[in-house]
Tab-separated table of C-alpha atoms in Angstrom:
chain	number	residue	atom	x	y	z
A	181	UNK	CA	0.000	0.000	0.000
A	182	UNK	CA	1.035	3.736	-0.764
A	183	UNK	CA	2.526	5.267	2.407
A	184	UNK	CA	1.562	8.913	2.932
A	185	UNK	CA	3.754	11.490	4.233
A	186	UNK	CA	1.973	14.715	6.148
A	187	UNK	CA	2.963	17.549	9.211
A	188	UNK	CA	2.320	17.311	12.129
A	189	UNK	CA	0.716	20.454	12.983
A	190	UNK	CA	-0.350	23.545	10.881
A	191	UNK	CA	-2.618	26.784	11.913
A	192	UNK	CA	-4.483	29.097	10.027
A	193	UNK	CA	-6.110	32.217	10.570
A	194	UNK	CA	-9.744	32.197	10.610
A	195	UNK	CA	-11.152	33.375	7.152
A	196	UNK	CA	-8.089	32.029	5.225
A	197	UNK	CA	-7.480	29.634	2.747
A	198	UNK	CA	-5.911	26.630	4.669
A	199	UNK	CA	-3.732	24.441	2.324
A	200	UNK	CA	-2.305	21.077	3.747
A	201	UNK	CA	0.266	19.233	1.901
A	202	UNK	CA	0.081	15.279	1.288
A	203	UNK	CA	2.891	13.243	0.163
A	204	UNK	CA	2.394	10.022	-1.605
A	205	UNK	CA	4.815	9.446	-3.688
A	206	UNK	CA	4.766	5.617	-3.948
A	207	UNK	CA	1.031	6.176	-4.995
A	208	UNK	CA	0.380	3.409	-8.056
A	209	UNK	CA	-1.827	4.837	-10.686
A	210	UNK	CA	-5.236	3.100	-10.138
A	211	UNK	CA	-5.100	4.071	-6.537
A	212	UNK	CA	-7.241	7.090	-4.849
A	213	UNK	CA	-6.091	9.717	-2.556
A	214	UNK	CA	-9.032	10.523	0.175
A	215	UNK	CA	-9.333	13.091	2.645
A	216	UNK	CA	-10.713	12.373	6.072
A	217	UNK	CA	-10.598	14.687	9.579
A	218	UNK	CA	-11.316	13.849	12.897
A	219	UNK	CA	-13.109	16.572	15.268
A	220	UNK	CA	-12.089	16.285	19.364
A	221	UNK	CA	-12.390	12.140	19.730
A	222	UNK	CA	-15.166	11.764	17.180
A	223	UNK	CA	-15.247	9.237	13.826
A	224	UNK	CA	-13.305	10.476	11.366
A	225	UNK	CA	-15.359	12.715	8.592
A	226	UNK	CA	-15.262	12.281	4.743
A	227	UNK	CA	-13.938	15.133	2.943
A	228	UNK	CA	-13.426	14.095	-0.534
A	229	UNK	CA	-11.613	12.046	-2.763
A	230	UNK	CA	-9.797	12.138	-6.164
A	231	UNK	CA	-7.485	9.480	-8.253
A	232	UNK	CA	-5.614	12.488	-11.110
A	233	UNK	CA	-8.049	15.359	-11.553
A	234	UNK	CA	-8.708	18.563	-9.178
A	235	UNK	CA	-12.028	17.629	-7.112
A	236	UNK	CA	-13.971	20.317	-5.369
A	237	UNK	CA	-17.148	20.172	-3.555
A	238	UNK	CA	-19.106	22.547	-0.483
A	239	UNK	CA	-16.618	21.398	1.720
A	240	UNK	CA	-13.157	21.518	-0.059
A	241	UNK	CA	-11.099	21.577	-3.098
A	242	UNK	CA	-8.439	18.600	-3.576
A	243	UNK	CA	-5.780	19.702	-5.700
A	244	UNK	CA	-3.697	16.386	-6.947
A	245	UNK	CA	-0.422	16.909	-8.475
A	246	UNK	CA	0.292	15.576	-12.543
A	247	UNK	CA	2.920	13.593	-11.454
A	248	UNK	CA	0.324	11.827	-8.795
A	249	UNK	CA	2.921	12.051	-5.809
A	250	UNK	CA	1.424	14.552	-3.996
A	251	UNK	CA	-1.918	16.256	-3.371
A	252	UNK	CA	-2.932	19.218	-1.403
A	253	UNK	CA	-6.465	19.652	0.404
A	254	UNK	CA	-7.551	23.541	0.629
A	255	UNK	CA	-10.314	24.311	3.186
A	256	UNK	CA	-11.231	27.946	1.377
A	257	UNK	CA	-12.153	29.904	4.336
A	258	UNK	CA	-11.181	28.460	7.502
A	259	UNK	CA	-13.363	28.727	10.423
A	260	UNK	CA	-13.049	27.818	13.967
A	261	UNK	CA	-15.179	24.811	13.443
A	262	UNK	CA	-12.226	23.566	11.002
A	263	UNK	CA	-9.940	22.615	13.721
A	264	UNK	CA	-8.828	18.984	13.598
A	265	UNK	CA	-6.871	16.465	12.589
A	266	UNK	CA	-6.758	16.040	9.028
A	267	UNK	CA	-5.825	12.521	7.483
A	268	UNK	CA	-4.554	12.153	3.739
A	269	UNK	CA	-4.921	8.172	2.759
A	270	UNK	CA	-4.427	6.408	-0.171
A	271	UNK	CA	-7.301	3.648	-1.028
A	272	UNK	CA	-6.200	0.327	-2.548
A	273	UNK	CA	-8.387	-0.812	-5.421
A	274	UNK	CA	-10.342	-4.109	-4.464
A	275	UNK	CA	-8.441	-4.668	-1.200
A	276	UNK	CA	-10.585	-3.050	0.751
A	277	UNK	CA	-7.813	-1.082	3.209
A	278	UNK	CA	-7.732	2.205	4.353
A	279	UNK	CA	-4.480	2.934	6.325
A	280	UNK	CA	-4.587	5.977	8.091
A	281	UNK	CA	-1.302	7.603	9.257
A	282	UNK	CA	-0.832	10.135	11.917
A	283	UNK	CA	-2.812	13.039	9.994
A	284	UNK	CA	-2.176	16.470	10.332
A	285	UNK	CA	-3.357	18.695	12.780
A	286	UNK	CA	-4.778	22.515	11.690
A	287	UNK	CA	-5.488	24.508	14.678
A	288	UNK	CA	-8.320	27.279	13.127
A	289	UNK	CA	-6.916	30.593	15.085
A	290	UNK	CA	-9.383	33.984	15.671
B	101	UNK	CA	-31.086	6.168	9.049
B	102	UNK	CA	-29.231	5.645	12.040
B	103	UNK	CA	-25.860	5.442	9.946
B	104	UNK	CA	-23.100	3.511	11.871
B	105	UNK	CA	-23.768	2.269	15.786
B	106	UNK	CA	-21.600	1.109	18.342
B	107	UNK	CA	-21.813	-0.486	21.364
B	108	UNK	CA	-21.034	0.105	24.231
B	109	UNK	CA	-20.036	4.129	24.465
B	110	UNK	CA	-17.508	2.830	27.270
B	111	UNK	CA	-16.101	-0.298	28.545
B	112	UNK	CA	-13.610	-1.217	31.341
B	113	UNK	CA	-12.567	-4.560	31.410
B	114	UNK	CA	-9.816	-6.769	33.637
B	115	UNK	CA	-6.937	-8.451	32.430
B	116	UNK	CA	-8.202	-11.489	30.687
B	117	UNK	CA	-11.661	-11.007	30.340
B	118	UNK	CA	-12.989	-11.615	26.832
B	119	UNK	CA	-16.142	-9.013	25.235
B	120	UNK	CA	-17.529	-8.177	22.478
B	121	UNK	CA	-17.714	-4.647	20.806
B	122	UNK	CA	-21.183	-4.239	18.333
B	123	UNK	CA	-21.332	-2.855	15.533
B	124	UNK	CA	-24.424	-2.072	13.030
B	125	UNK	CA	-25.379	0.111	10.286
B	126	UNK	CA	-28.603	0.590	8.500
B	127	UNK	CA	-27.395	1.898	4.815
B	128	UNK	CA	-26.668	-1.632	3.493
B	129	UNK	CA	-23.330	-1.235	3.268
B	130	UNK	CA	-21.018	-4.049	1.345
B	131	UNK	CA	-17.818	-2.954	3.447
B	132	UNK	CA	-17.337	-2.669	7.030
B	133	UNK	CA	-14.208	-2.376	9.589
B	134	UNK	CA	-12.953	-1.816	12.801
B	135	UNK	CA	-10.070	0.459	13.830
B	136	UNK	CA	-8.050	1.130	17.311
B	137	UNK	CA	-6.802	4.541	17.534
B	138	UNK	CA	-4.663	4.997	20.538
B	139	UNK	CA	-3.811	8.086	22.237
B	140	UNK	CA	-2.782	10.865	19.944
B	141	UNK	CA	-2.007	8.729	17.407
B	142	UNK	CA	-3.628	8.159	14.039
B	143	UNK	CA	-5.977	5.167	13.212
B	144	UNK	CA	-4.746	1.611	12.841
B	145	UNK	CA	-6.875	-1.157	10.755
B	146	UNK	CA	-7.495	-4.484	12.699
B	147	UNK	CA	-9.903	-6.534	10.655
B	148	UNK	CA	-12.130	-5.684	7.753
B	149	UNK	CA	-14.960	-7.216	5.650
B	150	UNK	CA	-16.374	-6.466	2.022
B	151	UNK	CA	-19.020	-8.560	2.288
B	152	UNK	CA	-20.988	-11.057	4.467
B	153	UNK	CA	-18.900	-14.319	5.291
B	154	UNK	CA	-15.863	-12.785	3.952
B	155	UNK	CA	-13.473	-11.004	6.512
B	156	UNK	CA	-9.644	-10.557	6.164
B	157	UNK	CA	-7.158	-8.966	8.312
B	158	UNK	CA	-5.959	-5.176	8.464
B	159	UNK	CA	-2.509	-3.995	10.473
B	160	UNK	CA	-3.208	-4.983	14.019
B	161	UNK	CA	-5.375	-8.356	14.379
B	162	UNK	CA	-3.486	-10.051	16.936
B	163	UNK	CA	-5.957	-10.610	20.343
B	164	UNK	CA	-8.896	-9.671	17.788
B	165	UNK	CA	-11.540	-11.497	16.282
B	166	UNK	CA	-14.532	-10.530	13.723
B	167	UNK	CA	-17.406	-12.678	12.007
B	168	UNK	CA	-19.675	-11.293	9.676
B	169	UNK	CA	-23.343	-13.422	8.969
B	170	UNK	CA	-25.250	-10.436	8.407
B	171	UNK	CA	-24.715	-7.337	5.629
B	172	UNK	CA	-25.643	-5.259	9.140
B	173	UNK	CA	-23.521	-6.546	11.391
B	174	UNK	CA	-19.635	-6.507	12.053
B	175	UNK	CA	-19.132	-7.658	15.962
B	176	UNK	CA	-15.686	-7.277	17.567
B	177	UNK	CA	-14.289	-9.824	19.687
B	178	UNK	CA	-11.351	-9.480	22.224
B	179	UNK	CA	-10.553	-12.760	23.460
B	180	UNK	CA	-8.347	-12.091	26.198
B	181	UNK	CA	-8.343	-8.541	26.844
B	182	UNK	CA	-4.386	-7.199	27.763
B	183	UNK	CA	-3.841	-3.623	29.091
B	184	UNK	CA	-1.589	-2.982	25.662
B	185	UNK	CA	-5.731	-3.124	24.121
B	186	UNK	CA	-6.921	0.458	25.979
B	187	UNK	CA	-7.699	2.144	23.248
B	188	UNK	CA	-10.955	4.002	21.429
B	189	UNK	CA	-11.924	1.381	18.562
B	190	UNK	CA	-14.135	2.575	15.902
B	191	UNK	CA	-16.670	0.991	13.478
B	192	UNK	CA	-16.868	2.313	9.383
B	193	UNK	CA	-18.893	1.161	6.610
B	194	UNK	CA	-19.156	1.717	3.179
B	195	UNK	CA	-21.319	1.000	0.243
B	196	UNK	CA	-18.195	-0.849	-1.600
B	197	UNK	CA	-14.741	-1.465	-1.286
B	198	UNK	CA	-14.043	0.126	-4.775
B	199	UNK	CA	-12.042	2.678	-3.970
B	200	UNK	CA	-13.356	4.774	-6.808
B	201	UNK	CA	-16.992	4.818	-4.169
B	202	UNK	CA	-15.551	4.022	-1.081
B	203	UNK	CA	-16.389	6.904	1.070
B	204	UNK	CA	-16.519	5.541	5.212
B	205	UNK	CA	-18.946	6.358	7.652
B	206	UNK	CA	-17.434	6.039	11.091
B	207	UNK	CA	-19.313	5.257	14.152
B	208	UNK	CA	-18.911	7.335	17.403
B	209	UNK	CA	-16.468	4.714	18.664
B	210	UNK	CA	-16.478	2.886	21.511
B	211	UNK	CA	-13.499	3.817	24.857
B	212	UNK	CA	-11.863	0.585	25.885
B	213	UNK	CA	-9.889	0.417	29.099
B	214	UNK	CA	-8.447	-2.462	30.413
B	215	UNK	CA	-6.980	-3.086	34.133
């Protein structure tokens, strides 16, 4: 399976863009990047998903790279409500994994 | 819908006792898993299943067993719990493993401590 690569920790000021960075650079090329984040100790939350092209819908914009070996997620206008960890995995066709790594985690500042 | 359910919310168990951790969901999902996620730490797959009768093992399955009769159900089993299981374990589904359509619901999860 595709290992992914993110910080630690990133903040953002409240009514910016926030932009976290993925790095997947083992990815194969039937293979999906998805974006999950988890909210205090809650389930982790769908974002969105992509496998070569930009995706964007009300929540976020995925922007994947041509080369496929990295991907960034971009949360428009960050609120408050945005803080959490944010996970970047990589889904393996038909093998029904999802391995999440460490995640990234955006503290939303006023 | 009720989505994904777990039970119980919270658990404490002694050394050695054995339990198992429910899981449900309503939207007739063909995939279903279980994670641990451990203190600060990200989430770790134990066992997963993409269909009725058909389970197979994630990263962690050791001291873990699943079962799957039902499209519903995906029940947890900790045989012997050990102190080294305290952890919040959570429940996702999905309509398929396909990857291009495989976006999880997660449960609320359920906090495991063991003495």
């Amino acid at each position: 399976d595709a290992k992914t690569t993110q910080p630690p920790s990133m903040d953002c000021a409240e009514g910016r863009a926030a932009n976290l960075p993925c790095n997947h650079s083992t990815i194969s090329g039937n293979e999906y990047v998805y974006w999950y984040r988890q909210i205090h100790s809650q389930g982790p939350q769908y974002i969105i998903h992509g496998l070569k092209n930009n995706e964007t819908n009300e929540m976020a914009s995925l922007i994947i790279t041509e080369d496929r070996k990295s991907s960034t997620l971009i949360l428009p206008h960050a609120t408050l409500r945005d803080t959490a960890v944010y996970y970047c995995i990589v889904r393996v066709p038909n093998a029904g994994k999802s391995t999440f790594g460490d995640g990234t985690t955006l503290t939303v500042k006023p | 819908n009720a989505g994904v359910t777990q039970t119980p919310k919270f658990q404490v168990l002694k050394t050695g006792q054995s339990m198992t951790l429910q899981c449900a969901q309503d939207m007739n999902h063909e995939y279903m898993s279980w994670y641990r996620q451990d203190p600060g730490m990200g989430l770790r797959l134990i066992h997963y299943s993409v269909g009725a009768g058909i389970t197979d093992q994630g990263e962690v399955p050791n001291g873990y067993n699943v079962s799957r009769s039902t499209t519903e159900d995906f029940p947890l089993r900790l045989l012997s719990a050990a102190p080294s299981q305290t952890s919040v374990y959570f429940c996702a589904s999905s309509y398929s493993s396909a990857p291009s359509i495989g976006e999880q619901f997660f449960g609320p999860g359920t906090r495991l401590t063991v003495l």
